[in-house]
Amino acid sequence: MNPEQHTHRWPFERSGSQLRYAAPLLLALVAGCNGQIGGPGQSTGPGSGSSGGSEPGDTEPPEDVLDSAFCQTPQPGAAPLRRLSNYEYTNTLKDLFSGVSGVAAAVDKAVATFPTEPESLGFRNNASFLTVGSLVAQKYLDAAEEIAAVAAHASGLVSCDPAEVGGLECARDFIRTFGAKAYRRPLTEAEVQSYEERFTAGSDGYTFEDGIEWVVFSMLQSPNVLYRVEFGNASTGDVTEPTPYEMASRLSYLVWQSQPDEELMRAAEADELGTPEQLEAQVRRMLADPKADRLLEYFNQWLDIDMLSGMNRDPEVYPDLARNLPGLLREETRAFVKDLLANPSGSLDELFTADYSFVNGALAQHYGVDGVSGEDFVRVDMPGRSGVLTQGMMLTRDKATRTSIVRRGLKVRTDLLCELVPAPPNDVKLDLEGLGEGLSQRERLELHRTKPSCAGCHNLMDPIGVVFESFDAVGRFRTEDEEGRPIVTSSDISSTRDANGPVADAAELGERLAQSQEARACYVLQNFRFFYGRDKTDADRCSMASLSLAFKESGYSLSELVVALTQTDAFRYRPVIATEKQ
């Protein structure tokens, strides 16, 4: 159905002013909020703003940057209005309705119909691209209708008894308590009054639960729920701090990808989220919570683990594969990264070089590892492996019948070194068919690179990709390729800042990357992009220097970098928009 022609559906069959009163205005507000308001310099895609780890300014020692005159006053960079990503929306609504029967399933069902967010710089949460067009707005309306209908008639949503305290008084109490959780701040009296009127309109001639459904339906479409709305403290200058409740949301969406919990709301009410020490104490508490597992969404997108569901292999080339192999590979990386994040010593070095992994019985059988059975993923030694480099990340862009040297190399070059590889010319064939009959894929690519028009880009990708050839397109170790030709993984890397030179195999490449300042800087940049929902700009050089220095001083700890993300100017401050100055 054309979304432009989709007739709006409402919780109740009403006519006249009641239907016009509630949701259409909210739908218009949502459609009008496109995420484009923010400080100057916000990049809008790969072609604008910074391009990654190869910028000249990145080579300046972070200590020198932080000592510069520019960094002696807060430099927050941009602070765009951020719409919730689909993942954040899912977590937020499940946490909002925690303990309310049936809502989690309703949320999953609704979000499954949402359009996939545009990807920018490898991630799907860039504020500049999370706009709300007519289709997204319609999906939000549909979701609000479906979720409200389930929640309002389930136990656990309303804490008071309308028969004892009166329907309106009970509704007023619900509006204040539920509204504060949904808006992630206390409601104003005007907002409370507005929702009381909606409850009255929804329950008039109907039931108390119908009125609550009307309130929830309306509230779930509010920009205050669908966006992370920030105004900051009143200021006459160019920079201010987020309000305590806004800071609570910054913390919760960074670590938990969801709304604040009761402790964060209590701390916000007591104004205990203003100092670096208070922020650090909170983030360390949050990292110890099971919801910190949601940090894995960063790795899902950065390493393309979320793409494994589309993995398709020819059964004639790869027979007898486990039916749920993509899920097993995904859980392998999740278990591996989760283990690193749980320990402050879990480092970037180990992420790239670990000669162990996590498998259950089915994945152990796939890899040919003995001594493991059952469903639980356990740590096993896997000599020759190299952390995430030789897990599912390596396979996401392989072909149905073979590995892809080019795409494996491209992934490392662009997402682990943050370098740009130009797109191929329009008239270039993108497959190797007919090129060097009887040659291996490596040999065909070597022949391909003799053409000047191809060499420039392929010299950046192919020499990296060939080191992974000892692993087939389903992640198993091998000594021969798909055609029975001997595997040769030795290569020579070039055109990096500090990782050039001969490498023997994937394990040696992992060691090279683990010691590379370029790879370390790239990892910091990728964290900045995902957790702040935007690319860096020149105004962020103080925050980037702060992150780089903290990362180095922690021994390149993955979890300590998460803590450091809460200590930067970009996190602790925001620019004042001209219309907000007092």
Coordinates of C-alpha atoms in Angstrom, one line a residue:
M1 CA 0.0 0.0 0.0
N2 CA 1.2 3.5 -0.8
P3 CA 2.0 5.1 2.6
E4 CA 0.8 8.4 1.3
Q5 CA -2.7 6.8 0.8
H6 CA -2.7 4.9 4.0
T7 CA -5.7 5.7 6.1
H8 CA -4.9 6.5 9.7
R9 CA -6.4 4.0 12.2
W10 CA -7.2 4.9 15.8
P11 CA -7.7 2.9 19.0
F12 CA -11.5 3.7 19.0
E13 CA -14.1 4.3 16.4
R14 CA -14.8 8.0 17.0
S15 CA -15.7 10.9 14.9
G16 CA -15.5 14.6 14.8
S17 CA -13.4 16.7 17.2
Q18 CA -12.1 13.8 19.4
L19 CA -10.2 12.2 16.5
R20 CA -8.8 15.5 15.4
Y21 CA -7.8 16.4 18.9
A22 CA -5.0 13.9 19.7
A23 CA -2.8 12.0 17.3
P24 CA -2.8 14.1 14.0
L25 CA -1.1 17.0 15.7
L26 CA 1.5 14.7 17.2
L27 CA 2.1 13.0 13.8
A28 CA 2.6 16.4 12.3
L29 CA 5.1 17.4 15.0
V30 CA 7.1 14.2 14.5
A31 CA 7.1 14.6 10.7
G32 CA 8.4 18.2 11.2
C33 CA 11.3 17.1 13.4
N34 CA 14.0 16.0 10.9
G35 CA 17.0 16.0 13.2
Q36 CA 18.7 18.8 11.2
I37 CA 19.0 21.4 14.0
G38 CA 22.4 21.4 15.6
G39 CA 25.6 23.3 16.0
P40 CA 27.7 24.4 13.0
G41 CA 29.9 22.0 11.2
Q42 CA 27.8 18.9 11.5
S43 CA 28.8 16.6 8.7
T44 CA 26.1 15.1 6.5
G45 CA 27.9 12.1 5.0
P46 CA 31.0 10.5 3.9
G47 CA 31.8 13.3 1.5
S48 CA 31.7 16.1 4.1
G49 CA 33.4 16.8 7.4
S50 CA 36.3 14.6 8.3
S51 CA 37.2 11.5 6.3
G52 CA 38.9 9.5 9.0
G53 CA 42.2 8.4 10.3
S54 CA 44.4 9.9 7.5
E55 CA 43.7 13.6 8.3
P56 CA 47.0 15.5 8.9
G57 CA 45.8 16.9 12.2
D58 CA 45.4 13.4 13.7
T59 CA 49.2 13.0 13.9
E60 CA 49.6 15.8 16.5
P61 CA 50.3 14.3 19.9
P62 CA 47.1 14.5 22.0
E63 CA 49.0 16.1 24.9
D64 CA 50.0 19.0 22.7
V65 CA 46.4 19.4 21.4
L66 CA 45.0 19.5 25.0
D67 CA 47.7 22.1 26.0
S68 CA 46.8 24.4 23.1
A69 CA 44.9 27.6 23.8
F70 CA 41.9 26.3 21.8
C71 CA 41.3 23.5 24.4
Q72 CA 41.5 25.7 27.5
T73 CA 37.7 26.4 27.2
P74 CA 35.0 23.8 26.5
Q75 CA 34.8 22.9 22.8
P76 CA 31.7 20.6 22.4
G77 CA 31.4 20.5 18.7
A78 CA 27.9 19.9 17.2
A79 CA 25.0 18.6 19.2
P80 CA 22.3 17.6 16.7
L81 CA 18.8 16.6 17.6
R82 CA 18.9 12.8 17.7
R83 CA 16.0 10.7 16.8
L84 CA 16.0 7.2 18.4
S85 CA 17.4 4.6 16.1
N86 CA 15.3 1.4 15.6
Y87 CA 17.5 -0.4 18.1
E88 CA 17.2 2.5 20.7
Y89 CA 13.5 2.7 20.1
T90 CA 13.1 -1.1 20.8
N91 CA 15.2 -1.0 24.0
T92 CA 13.5 2.2 25.2
L93 CA 9.9 0.9 24.8
K94 CA 10.8 -2.5 26.3
D95 CA 12.4 -0.7 29.3
L96 CA 9.5 1.8 29.5
F97 CA 6.9 -1.0 29.7
S98 CA 9.1 -3.4 31.8
G99 CA 6.9 -5.9 33.7
V100 CA 3.8 -5.2 31.5
S101 CA 2.7 -8.4 30.0
G102 CA 2.8 -8.8 26.2
V103 CA 4.3 -5.4 25.4
A104 CA 7.8 -6.7 24.5
A105 CA 6.4 -9.0 21.8
A106 CA 4.2 -6.1 20.5
V107 CA 7.3 -3.9 20.3
D108 CA 9.3 -6.5 18.3
K109 CA 6.4 -7.0 16.0
A110 CA 6.0 -3.3 15.3
V111 CA 9.7 -2.5 14.9
A112 CA 10.0 -5.4 12.4
T113 CA 8.0 -3.3 10.0
F114 CA 10.1 -0.1 10.4
P115 CA 12.3 0.9 7.4
T116 CA 15.9 0.3 7.9
E117 CA 17.8 3.4 8.8
P118 CA 20.3 4.9 6.2
E119 CA 23.9 3.9 6.9
S120 CA 26.5 6.6 7.2
L121 CA 30.2 6.0 7.9
G122 CA 29.4 2.4 8.7
F123 CA 26.6 3.1 11.3
R124 CA 22.8 3.4 11.3
N125 CA 22.5 6.0 14.0
N126 CA 23.9 9.2 12.5
A127 CA 21.6 12.0 13.6
S128 CA 21.8 13.8 10.2
F129 CA 20.3 10.8 8.5
L130 CA 17.6 9.8 11.0
T131 CA 14.9 12.0 9.4
V132 CA 11.2 11.3 9.6
G133 CA 9.4 11.1 6.4
S134 CA 5.8 10.1 5.8
L135 CA 6.5 6.3 5.9
V136 CA 8.5 6.5 9.2
A137 CA 5.8 8.7 10.8
Q138 CA 3.1 6.3 9.7
K139 CA 5.1 3.4 11.2
Y140 CA 5.4 5.3 14.5
L141 CA 1.7 5.9 14.6
D142 CA 1.0 2.2 13.8
A143 CA 3.4 1.1 16.5
A144 CA 1.9 3.5 19.1
E145 CA -1.6 2.1 18.3
E146 CA -0.6 -1.5 18.6
I147 CA 1.5 -1.1 21.7
A148 CA -1.0 1.1 23.5
A149 CA -3.8 -1.4 22.9
V150 CA -1.7 -4.2 24.5
A151 CA -0.3 -2.2 27.4
A152 CA -3.5 -0.4 28.5
H153 CA -5.3 -3.7 29.0
A154 CA -2.5 -5.6 30.6
S155 CA -1.6 -5.9 34.3
G156 CA 1.3 -3.9 35.6
L157 CA 0.9 -0.7 33.8
V158 CA -1.2 1.4 36.2
S159 CA -0.2 1.2 39.9
C160 CA -3.3 2.8 41.4
D161 CA -6.9 1.5 41.6
P162 CA -9.4 3.8 39.9
A163 CA -12.2 2.3 42.0
E164 CA -10.5 3.5 45.2
V165 CA -9.0 6.8 44.3
G166 CA -11.3 7.8 41.4
G167 CA -10.6 7.5 37.7
L168 CA -9.3 11.0 37.0
E169 CA -7.1 11.0 40.1
C170 CA -5.6 7.6 39.2
A171 CA -5.1 8.8 35.6
R172 CA -3.4 11.9 36.8
D173 CA -1.0 9.8 38.9
F174 CA -0.3 7.6 35.9
I175 CA 0.3 10.5 33.6
R176 CA 2.9 12.0 36.0
T177 CA 4.8 8.8 36.7
F178 CA 4.6 7.1 33.3
G179 CA 5.0 10.5 31.6
A180 CA 8.3 11.2 33.5
K181 CA 9.7 7.8 32.4
A182 CA 8.5 8.3 28.8
Y183 CA 9.7 11.9 28.5
R184 CA 12.9 11.1 30.5
R185 CA 12.2 14.2 32.7
P186 CA 9.2 15.4 34.8
L187 CA 6.3 16.7 32.8
T188 CA 5.3 20.3 33.0
E189 CA 1.9 21.2 34.4
A190 CA 0.8 22.2 30.9
E191 CA 1.8 18.7 29.6
V192 CA 0.0 17.0 32.5
Q193 CA -3.1 19.0 31.8
S194 CA -3.0 18.2 28.1
Y195 CA -2.8 14.4 28.8
E196 CA -5.6 14.7 31.4
E197 CA -7.8 16.1 28.6
R198 CA -6.8 13.3 26.3
F199 CA -7.7 10.8 29.1
T200 CA -11.1 12.4 29.5
A201 CA -11.7 12.4 25.8
G202 CA -10.7 8.7 25.5
S203 CA -12.7 7.5 28.5
D204 CA -15.9 9.5 28.0
G205 CA -18.5 6.9 27.5
Y206 CA -15.9 4.1 27.6
T207 CA -13.7 2.5 30.2
F208 CA -10.8 3.7 32.3
E209 CA -8.5 1.4 30.3
D210 CA -9.7 3.0 27.1
G211 CA -8.7 6.4 28.4
I212 CA -5.3 5.1 29.5
E213 CA -4.9 3.6 26.0
W214 CA -5.6 7.0 24.5
V215 CA -3.0 8.7 26.7
V216 CA -0.3 6.1 25.9
F217 CA -1.1 6.1 22.2
S218 CA -0.7 9.9 22.1
M219 CA 2.4 9.9 24.3
L220 CA 4.3 7.4 22.3
Q221 CA 4.1 9.7 19.3
S222 CA 5.5 12.7 21.1
P223 CA 8.8 14.1 19.8
N224 CA 9.9 14.1 23.5
V225 CA 9.7 10.3 23.3
L226 CA 10.9 9.7 19.7
Y227 CA 13.8 12.1 20.0
R228 CA 16.5 12.9 22.6
V229 CA 15.4 16.5 23.0
E230 CA 18.0 18.8 24.5
F231 CA 17.9 22.5 25.3
G232 CA 20.7 22.7 27.8
N233 CA 20.9 25.1 30.8
A234 CA 20.2 28.7 30.2
S235 CA 23.3 30.6 29.1
T236 CA 24.4 33.9 27.7
G237 CA 27.5 32.4 26.1
D238 CA 28.1 30.1 23.2
V239 CA 28.5 26.9 25.3
T240 CA 26.4 25.4 28.0
E241 CA 25.9 22.1 29.9
P242 CA 23.0 19.8 29.3
T243 CA 20.4 19.9 32.1
P244 CA 20.7 17.1 34.7
Y245 CA 17.9 15.1 33.0
E246 CA 19.4 15.6 29.6
M247 CA 22.7 14.3 31.0
A248 CA 21.0 11.3 32.4
S249 CA 19.8 10.5 28.9
R250 CA 23.2 11.0 27.4
L251 CA 24.6 8.5 29.9
S252 CA 21.8 5.9 29.4
Y253 CA 21.8 6.0 25.6
L254 CA 25.6 5.8 25.4
V255 CA 25.9 2.7 27.6
W256 CA 22.5 1.1 27.5
Q257 CA 21.1 2.4 24.2
S258 CA 17.9 3.1 26.1
Q259 CA 16.2 5.4 28.7
P260 CA 17.6 6.3 32.1
D261 CA 16.9 4.0 35.1
E262 CA 15.5 5.1 38.4
E263 CA 19.0 5.7 39.8
L264 CA 19.9 8.0 37.0
M265 CA 16.6 9.9 37.3
R266 CA 17.2 10.2 41.1
A267 CA 20.7 11.5 40.4
A268 CA 19.3 14.0 37.9
E269 CA 16.7 15.2 40.4
A270 CA 19.5 15.7 43.0
D271 CA 21.7 17.5 40.5
E272 CA 24.4 14.8 40.9
L273 CA 25.5 14.4 37.2
G274 CA 27.5 17.6 36.8
T275 CA 31.1 16.6 37.6
P276 CA 33.5 14.3 35.7
E277 CA 33.7 12.2 38.9
Q278 CA 29.9 11.8 39.2
L279 CA 29.7 10.8 35.5
E280 CA 32.5 8.3 35.9
A281 CA 30.8 6.7 39.0
Q282 CA 27.6 6.3 37.1
V283 CA 29.1 4.9 33.9
R284 CA 31.0 2.3 35.9
R285 CA 27.8 1.3 37.7
M286 CA 26.1 1.0 34.4
L287 CA 28.8 -1.1 32.8
A288 CA 28.3 -3.6 35.6
D289 CA 24.6 -3.9 34.7
P290 CA 23.3 -6.7 32.4
K291 CA 22.0 -4.0 30.1
A292 CA 25.6 -3.0 29.2
D293 CA 25.4 -6.0 26.8
R294 CA 23.7 -3.6 24.5
L295 CA 27.1 -2.0 23.9
L296 CA 27.5 -5.0 21.5
E297 CA 25.4 -3.2 19.0
Y298 CA 28.4 -1.0 18.3
F299 CA 30.4 -4.1 17.4
N300 CA 27.5 -5.6 15.5
Q301 CA 27.5 -2.6 13.1
W302 CA 31.2 -1.8 13.1
L303 CA 32.2 -5.4 12.3
D304 CA 29.2 -6.1 10.1
I305 CA 28.1 -8.9 12.4
D306 CA 24.5 -7.7 11.8
M307 CA 24.9 -8.6 8.1
L308 CA 25.5 -12.3 8.8
S309 CA 21.8 -13.0 8.6
G310 CA 22.1 -12.5 4.9
M311 CA 24.9 -15.0 4.5
N312 CA 24.2 -17.4 1.6
R313 CA 26.4 -20.2 0.6
D314 CA 26.2 -22.7 -2.3
P315 CA 25.5 -26.1 -0.8
E316 CA 27.4 -27.8 -3.6
V317 CA 30.5 -26.0 -2.6
Y318 CA 29.9 -25.9 1.1
P319 CA 27.7 -29.0 1.9
D320 CA 26.3 -30.0 5.3
L321 CA 26.5 -26.6 6.9
A322 CA 24.7 -26.0 10.2
R323 CA 21.3 -24.5 9.3
N324 CA 21.8 -21.7 11.9
L325 CA 25.5 -21.1 11.0
P326 CA 25.0 -17.3 10.7
G327 CA 23.5 -17.2 14.2
L328 CA 26.4 -19.3 15.6
L329 CA 29.0 -17.0 14.0
R330 CA 27.2 -14.0 15.4
E331 CA 27.1 -15.4 18.9
E332 CA 30.8 -16.3 18.7
T333 CA 31.8 -12.7 18.2
R334 CA 29.3 -11.5 20.8
A335 CA 30.6 -13.9 23.4
F336 CA 34.2 -12.9 22.5
V337 CA 33.7 -9.2 22.7
K338 CA 31.5 -9.4 25.8
D339 CA 34.3 -11.2 27.6
L340 CA 36.8 -8.4 26.6
L341 CA 34.4 -5.7 27.8
A342 CA 33.8 -7.4 31.1
N343 CA 37.5 -6.9 32.1
P344 CA 39.3 -3.6 32.1
S345 CA 42.3 -5.4 30.7
G346 CA 40.4 -6.4 27.6
S347 CA 42.2 -4.4 25.0
L348 CA 42.4 -3.6 21.3
D349 CA 45.5 -5.8 21.1
E350 CA 43.4 -8.8 22.2
L351 CA 40.5 -7.8 19.9
F352 CA 42.9 -8.1 16.9
T353 CA 45.3 -10.9 18.0
A354 CA 43.5 -13.4 20.3
D355 CA 44.4 -17.0 19.4
Y356 CA 41.2 -18.2 21.1
S357 CA 37.5 -17.8 20.6
F358 CA 34.2 -18.9 22.0
V359 CA 32.2 -21.8 20.5
N360 CA 29.3 -24.1 21.5
G361 CA 28.9 -27.7 20.4
A362 CA 27.6 -27.0 16.9
L363 CA 30.2 -24.3 16.1
A364 CA 33.0 -26.5 17.5
Q365 CA 31.9 -29.2 15.1
H366 CA 31.9 -26.8 12.2
Y367 CA 35.4 -25.6 13.0
G368 CA 36.7 -29.1 13.8
V369 CA 37.3 -28.3 17.5
D370 CA 37.2 -31.3 19.8
G371 CA 35.9 -31.5 23.4
V372 CA 33.0 -29.0 23.3
S373 CA 29.3 -30.0 23.4
G374 CA 26.0 -28.3 24.4
E375 CA 24.5 -24.9 23.7
D376 CA 26.7 -22.7 25.9
F377 CA 29.6 -20.8 24.3
V378 CA 32.9 -21.5 26.0
R379 CA 36.4 -20.3 25.5
V380 CA 38.7 -22.6 23.4
D381 CA 42.2 -22.2 22.1
M382 CA 42.3 -21.7 18.3
P383 CA 45.9 -21.4 17.1
G384 CA 46.3 -19.4 13.9
R385 CA 43.2 -17.3 14.7
S386 CA 43.4 -13.5 15.1
G387 CA 40.6 -12.2 17.2
V388 CA 37.6 -10.7 15.4
L389 CA 39.7 -10.5 12.2
T390 CA 39.1 -14.3 11.7
Q391 CA 35.5 -14.5 13.0
G392 CA 32.2 -13.6 11.2
M393 CA 33.5 -10.1 10.2
M394 CA 35.7 -11.8 7.6
L395 CA 32.8 -13.6 6.0
T396 CA 30.0 -11.1 5.6
R397 CA 30.8 -10.0 2.1
D398 CA 32.2 -13.3 0.7
K399 CA 30.6 -14.8 -2.4
A400 CA 28.2 -17.8 -2.4
T401 CA 30.9 -20.0 -3.9
R402 CA 34.2 -18.5 -2.8
T403 CA 36.0 -16.0 -0.6
S404 CA 36.4 -12.4 -1.6
I405 CA 39.9 -11.2 -1.3
V406 CA 38.9 -7.7 -2.4
R407 CA 36.0 -7.2 0.0
R408 CA 38.0 -8.6 2.9
G409 CA 40.8 -6.2 2.3
L410 CA 38.3 -3.3 1.8
K411 CA 36.8 -4.0 5.2
V412 CA 40.1 -3.7 6.9
R413 CA 41.3 -0.7 5.0
T414 CA 38.1 1.3 5.5
D415 CA 36.8 0.3 8.9
L416 CA 39.9 -0.8 10.8
L417 CA 42.2 1.9 9.4
C418 CA 39.6 4.5 8.6
E419 CA 41.0 5.1 5.1
L420 CA 39.0 6.0 2.0
V421 CA 39.1 3.7 -1.1
P422 CA 37.6 5.4 -4.2
A423 CA 34.7 3.7 -6.0
P424 CA 35.7 1.8 -9.2
P425 CA 35.1 3.6 -12.5
N426 CA 31.7 2.9 -14.1
D427 CA 33.1 0.9 -17.0
V428 CA 35.1 -1.6 -14.9
K429 CA 34.0 -5.2 -14.6
L430 CA 33.4 -6.1 -10.9
D431 CA 34.0 -9.8 -11.3
L432 CA 37.0 -11.9 -12.2
E433 CA 35.2 -14.1 -14.7
G434 CA 37.3 -14.7 -17.9
L435 CA 40.4 -13.2 -16.4
G436 CA 43.3 -15.6 -16.3
E437 CA 41.7 -18.9 -16.8
G438 CA 43.2 -21.6 -14.6
L439 CA 44.6 -19.1 -12.1
S440 CA 43.8 -18.8 -8.5
Q441 CA 41.8 -15.7 -7.2
R442 CA 45.0 -14.3 -5.9
E443 CA 46.8 -14.7 -9.3
R444 CA 43.8 -13.2 -11.1
L445 CA 43.9 -10.2 -8.9
E446 CA 47.7 -9.8 -9.5
L447 CA 47.0 -9.8 -13.2
H448 CA 44.1 -7.3 -12.7
R449 CA 46.5 -4.9 -10.9
T450 CA 48.7 -4.7 -13.9
K451 CA 46.1 -2.4 -15.4
P452 CA 46.9 1.2 -14.2
S453 CA 43.2 2.1 -14.0
C454 CA 42.7 -0.8 -11.5
A455 CA 46.0 -0.8 -9.6
G456 CA 45.4 2.4 -7.6
C457 CA 42.5 1.0 -5.6
H458 CA 43.3 -2.7 -5.7
N459 CA 46.8 -2.1 -4.3
L460 CA 45.0 -0.9 -1.2
M461 CA 42.7 -3.9 -0.8
D462 CA 44.1 -7.0 -2.4
P463 CA 47.4 -7.4 -0.4
I464 CA 45.4 -7.2 2.8
G465 CA 42.7 -9.5 1.7
V466 CA 45.0 -12.3 0.6
V467 CA 46.3 -12.9 4.2
F468 CA 42.9 -14.3 5.1
E469 CA 42.8 -16.9 2.3
S470 CA 43.7 -19.7 4.8
F471 CA 40.0 -19.3 5.9
D472 CA 37.2 -20.3 3.6
A473 CA 34.0 -18.5 3.0
V474 CA 32.4 -20.2 6.0
G475 CA 35.3 -19.5 8.4
R476 CA 37.1 -22.8 8.4
F477 CA 40.8 -23.2 8.2
R478 CA 42.1 -24.6 4.8
T479 CA 45.2 -25.2 2.9
E480 CA 43.6 -25.3 -0.6
D481 CA 41.1 -23.0 -2.3
E482 CA 37.8 -23.9 -3.8
E483 CA 39.4 -25.3 -6.9
G484 CA 42.1 -27.3 -5.0
R485 CA 44.9 -24.9 -5.6
P486 CA 47.4 -24.4 -2.7
I487 CA 46.8 -21.3 -0.5
V488 CA 49.5 -18.6 -0.3
T489 CA 48.8 -16.0 2.4
S490 CA 52.1 -14.1 2.4
S491 CA 51.8 -10.5 1.3
D492 CA 53.2 -7.0 1.5
I493 CA 51.1 -4.2 2.9
S494 CA 51.6 -0.6 1.7
S495 CA 50.0 2.8 1.9
T496 CA 49.3 2.8 5.6
R497 CA 50.9 5.1 8.2
D498 CA 52.6 2.6 10.2
A499 CA 51.5 -1.0 9.3
N500 CA 53.5 -1.4 6.0
G501 CA 55.7 -4.3 5.2
P502 CA 55.6 -8.0 4.6
V503 CA 53.1 -10.2 6.5
A504 CA 52.9 -13.9 6.5
D505 CA 49.3 -14.5 7.5
A506 CA 46.2 -13.2 9.3
A507 CA 47.8 -13.6 12.7
E508 CA 50.7 -11.4 11.8
L509 CA 48.4 -8.8 10.3
G510 CA 46.5 -8.8 13.6
E511 CA 49.8 -8.2 15.4
R512 CA 50.6 -5.4 13.0
L513 CA 47.2 -3.7 13.5
A514 CA 47.3 -4.1 17.2
Q515 CA 50.5 -2.0 17.4
S516 CA 49.4 0.5 14.7
Q517 CA 48.8 4.0 15.9
E518 CA 46.6 4.4 12.8
A519 CA 44.4 1.5 13.8
R520 CA 44.2 2.8 17.4
A521 CA 43.2 6.2 16.2
C522 CA 40.6 4.6 13.9
Y523 CA 39.1 2.7 16.8
V524 CA 38.7 5.9 18.8
L525 CA 37.1 7.6 15.8
Q526 CA 34.7 4.7 15.2
N527 CA 33.6 4.9 18.9
F528 CA 33.1 8.7 18.5
R529 CA 31.0 8.2 15.4
F530 CA 28.7 5.6 16.9
F531 CA 28.3 6.7 20.5
Y532 CA 27.9 10.4 19.6
G533 CA 25.8 9.8 16.6
R534 CA 27.8 12.0 14.2
D535 CA 31.2 12.3 12.5
K536 CA 33.9 14.4 14.1
T537 CA 34.7 17.9 12.9
D538 CA 37.6 20.2 13.5
A539 CA 35.8 21.6 16.5
D540 CA 36.1 18.1 18.1
R541 CA 39.9 18.0 18.2
C542 CA 40.0 18.5 22.0
S543 CA 37.5 15.7 22.6
M544 CA 39.4 13.4 20.1
A545 CA 42.7 14.2 21.9
S546 CA 41.1 13.5 25.2
L547 CA 39.8 10.1 24.0
S548 CA 43.1 9.2 22.4
L549 CA 45.1 10.0 25.5
A550 CA 42.7 8.1 27.8
F551 CA 42.8 5.1 25.5
K552 CA 46.6 5.0 25.5
E553 CA 46.9 5.5 29.3
S554 CA 44.4 2.6 29.9
G555 CA 46.5 0.2 27.8
Y556 CA 44.0 0.5 25.0
S557 CA 41.2 -1.0 27.1
L558 CA 37.9 -1.3 25.3
S559 CA 35.8 -0.7 28.4
E560 CA 37.9 2.2 29.7
L561 CA 37.3 4.0 26.4
V562 CA 33.6 3.8 27.0
V563 CA 34.2 5.5 30.4
A564 CA 36.4 8.1 28.6
L565 CA 33.5 8.9 26.2
T566 CA 31.7 10.5 29.2
Q567 CA 34.6 12.8 30.0
T568 CA 35.0 14.8 26.8
D569 CA 33.8 18.3 26.0
A570 CA 31.6 16.7 23.3
F571 CA 29.7 14.7 26.0
R572 CA 29.7 17.2 28.9
Y573 CA 28.8 20.3 27.0
R574 CA 26.7 21.5 24.1
P575 CA 26.7 24.6 21.9
V576 CA 24.0 27.2 22.5
I577 CA 21.8 27.8 19.5
A578 CA 21.3 31.5 18.9
T579 CA 17.6 31.4 19.7
E580 CA 18.3 29.7 23.1
K581 CA 20.5 32.4 24.5
Q582 CA 19.1 34.2 27.5

